[in-house]
PDB file of C-alpha atoms in Angstrom:
ATOM      1  CA  MET J 179      -3.299  21.438  -3.275  1.00 54.00           C
ATOM      2  CA  GLY J 180      -3.139  19.776   0.166  1.00 58.00           C
ATOM      3  CA  ILE J 181      -2.246  16.107  -0.358  1.00 78.00           C
ATOM      4  CA  ARG J 182      -1.047  15.814   3.232  1.00 82.00           C
ATOM      5  CA  LEU J 183      -4.234  17.493   4.448  1.00 82.00           C
ATOM      6  CA  ILE J 184      -6.405  15.064   2.439  1.00 86.00           C
ATOM      7  CA  VAL J 185      -4.716  12.085   4.111  1.00 87.00           C
ATOM      8  CA  GLU J 186      -5.171  13.734   7.524  1.00 84.00           C
ATOM      9  CA  VAL J 187      -8.901  14.221   6.927  1.00 84.00           C
ATOM     10  CA  LEU J 188      -9.308  10.600   5.795  1.00 85.00           C
ATOM     11  CA  THR J 189      -7.452   9.166   8.781  1.00 84.00           C
ATOM     12  CA  SER J 190      -8.099  11.608  11.657  1.00 83.00           C
ATOM     13  CA  ALA J 191     -11.436  13.370  11.048  1.00 85.00           C
ATOM     14  CA  PRO J 192     -13.945  12.878  13.891  1.00 88.00           C
ATOM     15  CA  GLU J 193     -16.068   9.739  13.707  1.00 83.00           C
ATOM     16  CA  ALA J 194     -19.115  11.942  14.308  1.00 84.00           C
ATOM     17  CA  LEU J 195     -19.086  13.042  10.654  1.00 89.00           C
ATOM     18  CA  THR J 196     -21.465  11.424   8.177  1.00 90.00           C
ATOM     19  CA  HIS J 197     -20.217  10.106   4.832  1.00 85.00           C
ATOM     20  CA  ARG J 198     -21.465  13.229   3.057  1.00 87.00           C
ATOM     21  CA  GLU J 199     -19.805  15.611   5.532  1.00 89.00           C
ATOM     22  CA  LYS J 200     -16.490  13.746   5.344  1.00 85.00           C
ATOM     23  CA  LEU J 201     -16.572  13.680   1.519  1.00 89.00           C
ATOM     24  CA  LEU J 202     -17.084  17.459   1.360  1.00 87.00           C
ATOM     25  CA  LEU J 203     -14.273  17.960   3.888  1.00 85.00           C
ATOM     26  CA  VAL J 204     -11.930  15.888   1.675  1.00 88.00           C
ATOM     27  CA  VAL J 205     -12.854  18.019  -1.377  1.00 88.00           C
ATOM     28  CA  LEU J 206     -12.152  21.220   0.598  1.00 87.00           C
ATOM     29  CA  ALA J 207      -8.834  19.775   1.819  1.00 83.00           C
ATOM     30  CA  GLU J 208      -7.772  19.240  -1.804  1.00 84.00           C
ATOM     31  CA  ASP J 209      -8.130  22.991  -2.411  1.00 82.00           C
ATOM     32  CA  ALA J 210      -6.641  24.110   0.923  1.00 84.00           C
ATOM     33  CA  ASN J 211      -3.043  24.972   1.837  1.00 84.00           C
ATOM     34  CA  ASP J 212      -1.296  22.224   3.827  1.00 82.00           C
ATOM     35  CA  ASP J 213       0.194  24.670   6.345  1.00 84.00           C
ATOM     36  CA  THR J 214      -2.544  27.283   6.835  1.00 87.00           C
ATOM     37  CA  ARG J 215      -5.419  24.787   6.193  1.00 85.00           C
ATOM     38  CA  ILE J 216      -7.320  27.640   4.482  1.00 88.00           C
ATOM     39  CA  THR J 217      -9.143  27.171   1.152  1.00 87.00           C
ATOM     40  CA  TRP J 218      -7.983  29.133  -1.885  1.00 81.00           C
ATOM     41  CA  ASN J 219     -10.943  29.175  -4.269  1.00 84.00           C
ATOM     42  CA  SER J 220     -14.723  29.481  -4.118  1.00 84.00           C
ATOM     43  CA  VAL J 221     -16.640  26.592  -2.570  1.00 82.00           C
ATOM     44  CA  GLU J 222     -19.322  27.036  -5.267  1.00 82.00           C
ATOM     45  CA  ARG J 223     -17.041  25.872  -8.082  1.00 85.00           C
ATOM     46  CA  PRO J 224     -18.462  23.047 -10.244  1.00 88.00           C
ATOM     47  CA  GLU J 225     -15.501  20.872  -9.223  1.00 85.00           C
ATOM     48  CA  VAL J 226     -16.530  21.111  -5.562  1.00 86.00           C
ATOM     49  CA  LEU J 227     -20.206  20.363  -6.223  1.00 87.00           C
ATOM     50  CA  ARG J 228     -19.337  17.439  -8.507  1.00 88.00           C
ATOM     51  CA  GLY J 229     -16.671  16.008  -6.183  1.00 85.00           C
ATOM     52  CA  ALA J 230     -18.901  16.233  -3.086  1.00 85.00           C
ATOM     53  CA  LYS J 231     -22.013  15.067  -5.029  1.00 86.00           C
ATOM     54  CA  LEU J 232     -24.049  18.013  -3.732  1.00 88.00           C
ATOM     55  CA  SER J 233     -26.299  20.690  -5.156  1.00 89.00           C
ATOM     56  CA  ARG J 234     -25.656  24.330  -4.258  1.00 84.00           C
ATOM     57  CA  SER J 235     -28.321  24.368  -1.545  1.00 87.00           C
ATOM     58  CA  GLN J 236     -27.103  21.064  -0.111  1.00 90.00           C
ATOM     59  CA  LEU J 237     -23.530  22.406  -0.100  1.00 86.00           C
ATOM     60  CA  TYR J 238     -24.330  25.241   2.303  1.00 87.00           C
ATOM     61  CA  ALA J 239     -26.398  22.930   4.486  1.00 91.00           C
ATOM     62  CA  VAL J 240     -23.455  20.530   4.901  1.00 90.00           C
ATOM     63  CA  LEU J 241     -21.027  23.449   5.436  1.00 89.00           C
ATOM     64  CA  LYS J 242     -23.288  24.624   8.269  1.00 89.00           C
ATOM     65  CA  THR J 243     -23.162  21.217  10.000  1.00 90.00           C
ATOM     66  CA  LEU J 244     -19.375  20.986   9.599  1.00 90.00           C
ATOM     67  CA  ILE J 245     -19.008  24.406  11.259  1.00 91.00           C
ATOM     68  CA  ALA J 246     -21.418  23.366  14.027  1.00 91.00           C
ATOM     69  CA  LYS J 247     -19.368  20.218  14.697  1.00 88.00           C
ATOM     70  CA  GLY J 248     -16.176  22.261  15.023  1.00 89.00           C
ATOM     71  CA  VAL J 249     -14.231  20.739  12.119  1.00 86.00           C
ATOM     72  CA  LEU J 250     -14.553  23.803   9.850  1.00 89.00           C
ATOM     73  CA  ALA J 251     -14.396  27.545  10.487  1.00 89.00           C
ATOM     74  CA  LYS J 252     -15.556  30.385   8.218  1.00 87.00           C
ATOM     75  CA  LEU J 253     -12.875  33.089   8.239  1.00 85.00           C
ATOM     76  CA  ALA J 254     -14.324  35.524   5.695  1.00 81.00           C
ATOM     77  CA  ALA J 255     -17.617  35.934   3.873  1.00 79.00           C
ATOM     78  CA  GLY J 256     -17.728  36.075   0.087  1.00 73.00           C
ATOM     79  CA  GLN J 257     -17.594  39.583  -1.390  1.00 72.00           C
ATOM     80  CA  LYS J 258     -17.719  41.154  -4.818  1.00 71.00           C
ATOM     81  CA  ASN J 259     -13.928  41.033  -5.237  1.00 71.00           C
ATOM     82  CA  GLY J 260     -13.180  37.991  -3.133  1.00 76.00           C
ATOM     83  CA  THR J 261     -14.391  34.510  -2.233  1.00 82.00           C
ATOM     84  CA  ALA J 262     -15.375  33.153   1.155  1.00 83.00           C
ATOM     85  CA  LYS J 263     -12.518  31.568   3.107  1.00 86.00           C
ATOM     86  CA  TYR J 264     -12.850  28.413   5.207  1.00 88.00           C
ATOM     87  CA  GLN J 265     -10.260  26.843   7.497  1.00 89.00           C
ATOM     88  CA  ILE J 266     -10.139  23.134   8.357  1.00 88.00           C
ATOM     89  CA  ALA J 267      -9.651  22.516  12.069  1.00 88.00           C
ATOM     90  CA  LYS J 268      -6.671  20.585  13.437  1.00 86.00           C
ATOM     91  CA  PHE J 269      -7.579  17.037  14.449  1.00 83.00           C
ATOM     92  CA  PRO J 270      -6.094  15.126  17.378  1.00 77.00           C
ATOM     93  CA  GLU J 271      -3.451  12.609  16.305  1.00 63.00           C
ATOM     94  CA  SER J 272      -5.344   9.754  17.925  1.00 43.00           C
ATOM     95  CA  GLN J 273      -9.091   9.710  18.479  1.00 45.00           C
ATOM     96  CA  CYS J 274      -8.817   7.263  21.358  1.00 41.00           C
ATOM     97  CA  GLN J 275      -5.770   7.907  23.552  1.00 44.00           C
ATOM     98  CA  GLY J 276      -6.125   4.591  25.342  1.00 44.00           C
ATOM     99  CA  ILE J 277      -6.103   2.477  22.192  1.00 42.00           C
ATOM    100  CA  ALA J 278      -2.801   1.917  20.392  1.00 46.00           C
ATOM    101  CA  ASP J 279      -2.589   2.435  16.659  1.00 44.00           C
ATOM    102  CA  THR J 280      -2.472  -1.080  15.193  1.00 45.00           C
ATOM    103  CA  ASP J 281      -2.208  -0.028  11.554  1.00 47.00           C
ATOM    104  CA  ALA J 282       0.545  -1.843   9.682  1.00 49.00           C
ATOM    105  CA  PRO J 283       3.711   0.219   8.947  1.00 50.00           C
ATOM    106  CA  PRO J 284       4.008   1.792   5.484  1.00 49.00           C
ATOM    107  CA  GLN J 285       5.419  -0.434   2.771  1.00 53.00           C
ATOM    108  CA  GLY J 286       9.088  -0.195   1.942  1.00 53.00           C
ATOM    109  CA  PRO J 287      11.630  -2.599   0.421  1.00 53.00           C
ATOM    110  CA  GLU J 288      12.201  -4.049   3.882  1.00 56.00           C
ATOM    111  CA  THR J 289       8.504  -4.045   4.840  1.00 53.00           C
ATOM    112  CA  PRO J 290       6.358  -5.991   2.366  1.00 55.00           C
ATOM    113  CA  ASP J 291       2.677  -5.158   2.041  1.00 52.00           C
ATOM    114  CA  THR J 292       0.768  -8.038   3.597  1.00 53.00           C
ATOM    115  CA  GLU J 293      -2.684  -6.836   2.624  1.00 51.00           C
ATOM    116  CA  SER J 294      -4.572  -9.305   0.463  1.00 52.00           C
ATOM    117  CA  PRO J 295      -4.385  -8.397  -3.257  1.00 52.00           C
ATOM    118  CA  GLN J 296      -7.364  -6.961  -5.049  1.00 50.00           C
ATOM    119  CA  SER J 297      -7.757  -8.811  -8.320  1.00 52.00           C
ATOM    120  CA  PRO J 298     -10.619 -10.240 -10.398  1.00 54.00           C
ATOM    121  CA  GLY J 299     -10.562 -13.284  -8.138  1.00 56.00           C
ATOM    122  CA  THR J 300     -10.772 -11.166  -4.994  1.00 53.00           C
ATOM    123  CA  PRO J 301     -13.858  -8.903  -5.150  1.00 56.00           C
ATOM    124  CA  ASP J 302     -14.123  -5.686  -3.172  1.00 52.00           C
ATOM    125  CA  THR J 303     -15.857  -6.707   0.050  1.00 53.00           C
ATOM    126  CA  ASP J 304     -16.784  -3.184   1.142  1.00 49.00           C
ATOM    127  CA  ALA J 305     -20.491  -3.356   1.922  1.00 50.00           C
ATOM    128  CA  ASN J 306     -22.850  -0.667   0.788  1.00 50.00           C
ATOM    129  CA  GLY J 307     -20.251   1.675  -0.692  1.00 48.00           C
ATOM    130  CA  GLN J 308     -21.533   5.213  -1.000  1.00 50.00           C
ATOM    131  CA  ARG J 309     -22.722   5.815  -4.547  1.00 53.00           C
ATOM    132  CA  PRO J 310     -25.434   7.964  -6.056  1.00 50.00           C
ATOM    133  CA  GLU J 311     -27.820   5.001  -5.886  1.00 53.00           C
ATOM    134  CA  ASN J 312     -26.960   4.227  -2.257  1.00 52.00           C
ATOM    135  CA  ALA J 313     -28.514   6.730   0.121  1.00 51.00           C
ATOM    136  CA  ASP J 314     -26.388   8.199   2.905  1.00 51.00           C
ATOM    137  CA  THR J 315     -28.543   6.960   5.764  1.00 51.00           C
ATOM    138  CA  GLU J 316     -25.844   6.709   8.412  1.00 51.00           C
ATOM    139  CA  PRO J 317     -26.920   8.832  11.380  1.00 52.00           C
ATOM    140  CA  SER J 318     -24.576  11.383  12.885  1.00 50.00           C
ATOM    141  CA  GLN J 319     -23.021  10.448  16.215  1.00 51.00           C
ATOM    142  CA  CYS J 320     -23.903  13.932  17.469  1.00 51.00           C
ATOM    143  CA  PRO J 321     -27.662  13.623  18.212  1.00 53.00           C
ATOM    144  CA  GLY J 322     -28.056  17.365  18.627  1.00 57.00           C
ATOM    145  CA  ILE J 323     -26.982  18.150  15.076  1.00 57.00           C
ATOM    146  CA  ARG J 324     -28.931  16.596  12.210  1.00 59.00           C
ATOM    147  CA  ASP J 325     -27.449  16.218   8.742  1.00 56.00           C
ATOM    148  CA  VAL J 326     -29.803  18.610   6.968  1.00 55.00           C
ATOM    149  CA  SER J 327     -28.639  17.468   3.539  1.00 53.00           C
ATOM    150  CA  VAL J 328     -30.610  14.246   4.052  1.00 55.00           C
ATOM    151  CA  ARG J 329     -34.393  14.354   4.212  1.00 57.00           C
ATOM    152  CA  ASP J 330     -36.353  12.931   7.142  1.00 56.00           C
ATOM    153  CA  SER J 331     -37.132   9.865   5.050  1.00 55.00           C
ATOM    154  CA  GLY J 332     -33.420   8.998   4.975  1.00 56.00           C
ATOM    155  CA  THR J 333     -33.147   9.444   1.202  1.00 57.00           C
ATOM    156  CA  PRO J 334     -30.896  12.289  -0.056  1.00 56.00           C
ATOM    157  CA  THR J 335     -32.272  14.774  -2.523  1.00 55.00           C
ATOM    158  CA  PRO J 336     -30.896  13.945  -6.021  1.00 56.00           C
ATOM    159  CA  LEU J 337     -28.397  16.438  -7.448  1.00 56.00           C
ATOM    160  CA  ASN J 338     -30.206  16.742 -10.766  1.00 57.00           C
ATOM    161  CA  PRO J 339     -33.774  15.474 -10.302  1.00 52.00           C
ATOM    162  CA  SER J 340     -35.578  14.471 -13.470  1.00 52.00           C
ATOM    163  CA  SER J 341     -39.250  13.895 -13.989  1.00 49.00           C
ATOM    164  CA  THR J 342     -38.451  11.230 -16.563  1.00 51.00           C
ATOM    165  CA  THR J 343     -36.482   9.062 -14.135  1.00 50.00           C
ATOM    166  CA  PRO J 344     -38.361   5.750 -13.682  1.00 49.00           C
ATOM    167  CA  SER J 345     -39.496   5.055 -10.154  1.00 48.00           C
ATOM    168  CA  SER J 346     -38.736   1.351 -10.395  1.00 45.00           C
ATOM    169  CA  LYS J 347     -36.688  -0.993 -12.550  1.00 48.00           C
ATOM    170  CA  GLN J 348     -38.433  -2.411 -15.568  1.00 53.00           C
ATOM    171  CA  ALA J 349     -39.247  -6.076 -15.310  1.00 48.00           C
ATOM    172  CA  GLY J 350     -36.760  -8.258 -17.124  1.00 49.00           C
ATOM    173  CA  ALA J 351     -34.160  -5.465 -17.576  1.00 52.00           C
ATOM    174  CA  GLU J 352     -30.620  -6.699 -17.040  1.00 56.00           C
ATOM    175  CA  GLU J 353     -28.057  -4.703 -15.087  1.00 52.00           C
ATOM    176  CA  PRO J 354     -24.792  -4.000 -16.977  1.00 53.00           C
ATOM    177  CA  ALA J 355     -21.875  -6.087 -15.794  1.00 54.00           C
ATOM    178  CA  ASP J 356     -19.464  -4.314 -13.413  1.00 52.00           C
ATOM    179  CA  ILE J 357     -15.996  -4.662 -14.924  1.00 62.00           C
ATOM    180  CA  SER J 358     -14.293  -1.925 -12.890  1.00 72.00           C
ATOM    181  CA  PHE J 359     -13.131  -4.367 -10.159  1.00 80.00           C
ATOM    182  CA  GLY J 360     -13.352  -1.570  -7.588  1.00 86.00           C
ATOM    183  CA  ILE J 361     -11.066   0.790  -9.561  1.00 91.00           C
ATOM    184  CA  PRO J 362     -12.451   4.343 -10.112  1.00 92.00           C
ATOM    185  CA  ALA J 363     -12.781   5.418 -13.735  1.00 91.00           C
ATOM    186  CA  ASP J 364     -10.325   8.316 -13.254  1.00 91.00           C
ATOM    187  CA  ALA J 365      -7.683   5.927 -11.874  1.00 91.00           C
ATOM    188  CA  ARG J 366      -8.051   3.314 -14.630  1.00 91.00           C
ATOM    189  CA  PRO J 367      -5.582   5.054 -17.070  1.00 94.00           C
ATOM    190  CA  LEU J 368      -2.882   4.930 -14.357  1.00 93.00           C
ATOM    191  CA  VAL J 369      -3.521   1.257 -13.548  1.00 92.00           C
ATOM    192  CA  ASP J 370      -3.574   0.284 -17.227  1.00 92.00           C
ATOM    193  CA  GLY J 371      -0.495   2.418 -17.971  1.00 91.00           C
ATOM    194  CA  LEU J 372       1.609   0.669 -15.310  1.00 90.00           C
ATOM    195  CA  THR J 373       0.431  -2.779 -16.402  1.00 92.00           C
ATOM    196  CA  ALA J 374       1.192  -2.012 -20.062  1.00 92.00           C
ATOM    197  CA  ALA J 375       4.690  -0.815 -19.051  1.00 90.00           C
ATOM    198  CA  GLY J 376       5.378  -4.154 -17.359  1.00 90.00           C
ATOM    199  CA  VAL J 377       4.945  -2.903 -13.770  1.00 91.00           C
ATOM    200  CA  VAL J 378       2.360  -5.378 -12.490  1.00 93.00           C
ATOM    201  CA  VAL J 379       1.582  -4.560  -8.847  1.00 91.00           C
ATOM    202  CA  ARG J 380      -1.320  -4.917  -6.458  1.00 93.00           C
ATOM    203  CA  TRP J 381      -3.757  -2.014  -5.905  1.00 93.00           C
ATOM    204  CA  PRO J 382      -4.947  -2.480  -2.299  1.00 90.00           C
ATOM    205  CA  PHE J 383      -7.023   0.731  -2.207  1.00 91.00           C
ATOM    206  CA  LYS J 384     -10.690   0.519  -1.278  1.00 88.00           C
ATOM    207  CA  GLY J 385     -13.410   3.141  -1.016  1.00 87.00           C
ATOM    208  CA  ASN J 386     -12.136   6.506   0.269  1.00 88.00           C
ATOM    209  CA  SER J 387      -8.490   5.334   0.229  1.00 89.00           C
ATOM    210  CA  TRP J 388      -8.507   6.027  -3.546  1.00 92.00           C
ATOM    211  CA  PHE J 389      -8.848   9.798  -2.914  1.00 90.00           C
ATOM    212  CA  PRO J 390      -5.078  10.511  -2.479  1.00 91.00           C
ATOM    213  CA  VAL J 391      -4.322   8.603  -5.716  1.00 92.00           C
ATOM    214  CA  LEU J 392      -7.016  10.527  -7.631  1.00 92.00           C
ATOM    215  CA  ALA J 393      -5.701  13.823  -6.249  1.00 93.00           C
ATOM    216  CA  LEU J 394      -2.147  12.943  -7.371  1.00 92.00           C
ATOM    217  CA  ILE J 395      -3.426  12.077 -10.865  1.00 94.00           C
ATOM    218  CA  LYS J 396      -5.121  15.478 -11.061  1.00 90.00           C
ATOM    219  CA  LYS J 397      -1.954  17.200  -9.818  1.00 89.00           C
ATOM    220  CA  SER J 398       0.856  15.535 -11.795  1.00 90.00           C
ATOM    221  CA  GLY J 399      -0.825  13.543 -14.589  1.00 91.00           C
ATOM    222  CA  VAL J 400      -0.776   9.863 -15.518  1.00 93.00           C
ATOM    223  CA  ASP J 401       2.299  10.051 -17.798  1.00 93.00           C
ATOM    224  CA  ALA J 402       4.586  11.484 -15.096  1.00 91.00           C
ATOM    225  CA  MET J 403       3.343   8.965 -12.510  1.00 94.00           C
ATOM    226  CA  VAL J 404       3.844   5.989 -14.844  1.00 93.00           C
ATOM    227  CA  ASP J 405       7.360   7.198 -15.745  1.00 93.00           C
ATOM    228  CA  HIS J 406       8.288   7.537 -12.045  1.00 93.00           C
ATOM    229  CA  ALA J 407       6.890   4.087 -11.197  1.00 92.00           C
ATOM    230  CA  VAL J 408       8.777   2.402 -14.060  1.00 93.00           C
ATOM    231  CA  LYS J 409      12.076   3.948 -12.875  1.00 93.00           C
ATOM    232  CA  ALA J 410      11.429   3.001  -9.247  1.00 91.00           C
ATOM    233  CA  ALA J 411      10.456  -0.574 -10.149  1.00 92.00           C
ATOM    234  CA  SER J 412      13.660  -0.969 -12.183  1.00 92.00           C
ATOM    235  CA  ARG J 413      15.715  -0.398  -9.009  1.00 91.00           C
ATOM    236  CA  THR J 414      13.885  -2.699  -6.593  1.00 92.00           C
ATOM    237  CA  SER J 415      11.172  -5.327  -6.450  1.00 92.00           C
ATOM    238  CA  VAL J 416       7.761  -3.717  -5.891  1.00 92.00           C
ATOM    239  CA  GLU J 417       4.638  -5.687  -5.010  1.00 91.00           C
ATOM    240  CA  SER J 418       2.067  -2.966  -4.219  1.00 92.00           C
ATOM    241  CA  ALA J 419       1.213   0.465  -5.639  1.00 92.00           C
ATOM    242  CA  ASN J 420       1.448   1.784  -2.061  1.00 89.00           C
ATOM    243  CA  TYR J 421       5.219   1.851  -2.590  1.00 93.00           C
ATOM    244  CA  PHE J 422       4.923   4.660  -5.171  1.00 92.00           C
ATOM    245  CA  ILE J 423       2.710   7.045  -3.128  1.00 92.00           C
ATOM    246  CA  LYS J 424       5.562   8.986  -1.482  1.00 90.00           C
ATOM    247  CA  GLY J 425       7.430   9.491  -4.762  1.00 90.00           C
ATOM    248  CA  TRP J 426       4.243  10.483  -6.608  1.00 91.00           C
ATOM    249  CA  SER J 427       3.455  13.120  -3.971  1.00 92.00           C
ATOM    250  CA  GLU J 428       6.831  14.790  -4.656  1.00 91.00           C
ATOM    251  CA  LEU J 429       6.302  15.104  -8.424  1.00 91.00           C
ATOM    252  CA  PRO J 430       5.758  18.650  -9.747  1.00 91.00           C
ATOM    253  CA  PRO J 431       2.273  19.759 -10.826  1.00 91.00           C
ATOM    254  CA  GLN J 432       1.300  19.720 -14.494  1.00 87.00           C
ATOM    255  CA  PRO J 433       2.122  22.900 -16.460  1.00 83.00           C
ATOM    256  CA  GLY J 434      -0.678  25.436 -16.549  1.00 76.00           C
ATOM    257  CA  PRO J 435      -2.673  26.155 -19.704  1.00 77.00           C
ATOM    258  CA  GLY J 436      -0.708  27.996 -22.375  1.00 74.00           C
ATOM    259  CA  VAL J 437       2.721  26.957 -21.040  1.00 72.00           C
ATOM    260  CA  GLU J 438       4.907  25.698 -23.885  1.00 73.00           C
ATOM    261  CA  ARG J 439       8.217  23.885 -23.872  1.00 67.00           C
ATOM    262  CA  PRO J 440      11.080  26.390 -24.316  1.00 69.00           C
ATOM    263  CA  LYS J 441      12.628  26.387 -27.788  1.00 69.00           C
ATOM    264  CA  LEU J 442      16.224  25.176 -28.073  1.00 61.00           C
ATOM    265  CA  HIS J 443      18.669  27.371 -30.022  1.00 63.00           C
ATOM    266  CA  ALA J 444      20.944  25.644 -32.540  1.00 61.00           C
ATOM    267  CA  VAL J 445      24.677  26.294 -32.084  1.00 59.00           C
ATOM    268  CA  ALA J 446      26.496  27.050 -35.326  1.00 60.00           C
ATOM    269  CA  GLY J 447      29.663  25.041 -36.045  1.00 58.00           C
ATOM    270  CA  THR J 448      31.944  23.842 -38.814  1.00 57.00           C
ATOM    271  CA  GLY J 449      31.441  20.166 -38.040  1.00 58.00           C
ATOM    272  CA  TYR J 450      34.127  17.560 -37.416  1.00 56.00           C
ATOM    273  CA  ARG J 451      37.587  18.106 -38.985  1.00 63.00           C
ATOM    274  CA  PRO J 452      40.470  15.589 -38.625  1.00 63.00           C
ATOM    275  CA  PHE J 453      43.785  16.717 -37.064  1.00 60.00           C
ATOM    276  CA  GLN J 454      46.435  17.948 -39.550  1.00 66.00           C
ATOM    277  CA  LEU J 455      50.099  18.810 -39.054  1.00 63.00           C
ATOM    278  CA  ALA J 456      50.996  22.451 -39.346  1.00 66.00           C
ATOM    279  CA  LYS J 457      52.893  23.435 -42.453  1.00 66.00           C
ATOM    280  CA  ASN J 458      56.528  24.735 -42.447  1.00 69.00           C
ATOM    281  CA  VAL J 459      57.279  23.128 -39.024  1.00 63.00           C
ATOM    282  CA  ASP J 460      60.278  20.770 -38.555  1.00 66.00           C
ATOM    283  CA  TYR J 461      59.035  18.199 -36.057  1.00 58.00           C
ATOM    284  CA  SER J 462      62.346  16.239 -36.093  1.00 64.00           C
ATOM    285  CA  LYS J 463      63.957  18.785 -33.744  1.00 62.00           C
ATOM    286  CA  GLY J 464      61.352  18.321 -31.077  1.00 56.00           C
ATOM    287  CA  PHE J 465      59.534  21.061 -29.161  1.00 50.00           C
TER     288      PHE J 465
END
């Protein structure tokens, strides 16, 4: 799993990519090796299609545009005994050499996180976040290459079209209240676990910045991440969950299926016996 590669894609991928192309590139980066940047498994896995919100035909269309834009290379075609291999291109460290990087330094004990907290009183102000109901209508910045996963009308083809889906909202129907507060469903157990353990911190992630956290949850599990955060918070004052990211990325992956905890062998013994003087020894004469 390439956690470092995911962060690189999120921060350094070319601006010419559409939302759909960048999302697929992030999903491929999760499966790729950090050093070689080459994918391990098949790109047709259900996890890839679900994570990129694409059908199988849309997947290959977006792969084709990523290759055309030079951010992805196909190293080997899929065969009977092997899967196709793709390699993510190396991105320049700065997309605009003449513009300094003004991002705030990472949070540490000596560098507090000054980003405004996200709480029920502070709604997520990201406009038009990409969701299944929000079409990806952003045009590519490369006019010569059209995003073929989006129809000419600007509305993406649904992943699982249904003839029973209503074409318009029924009059008088009320929308369910949004109580997620901008937190993805897969990240909610981690947020609730830390809060229940007494580690109340801010979660300043918005939109795509949740991807590294979700990848870490998939890699190491909520229990291990909560345990690490509780120990770290007991040593210093922590205000933001950003502080835990580095430590979480160094946690080991969850055991594979079928791996059991090794059994401990009991050591036989006679138990505790108080000290007794040896018989037939004259201790008055010394040793």
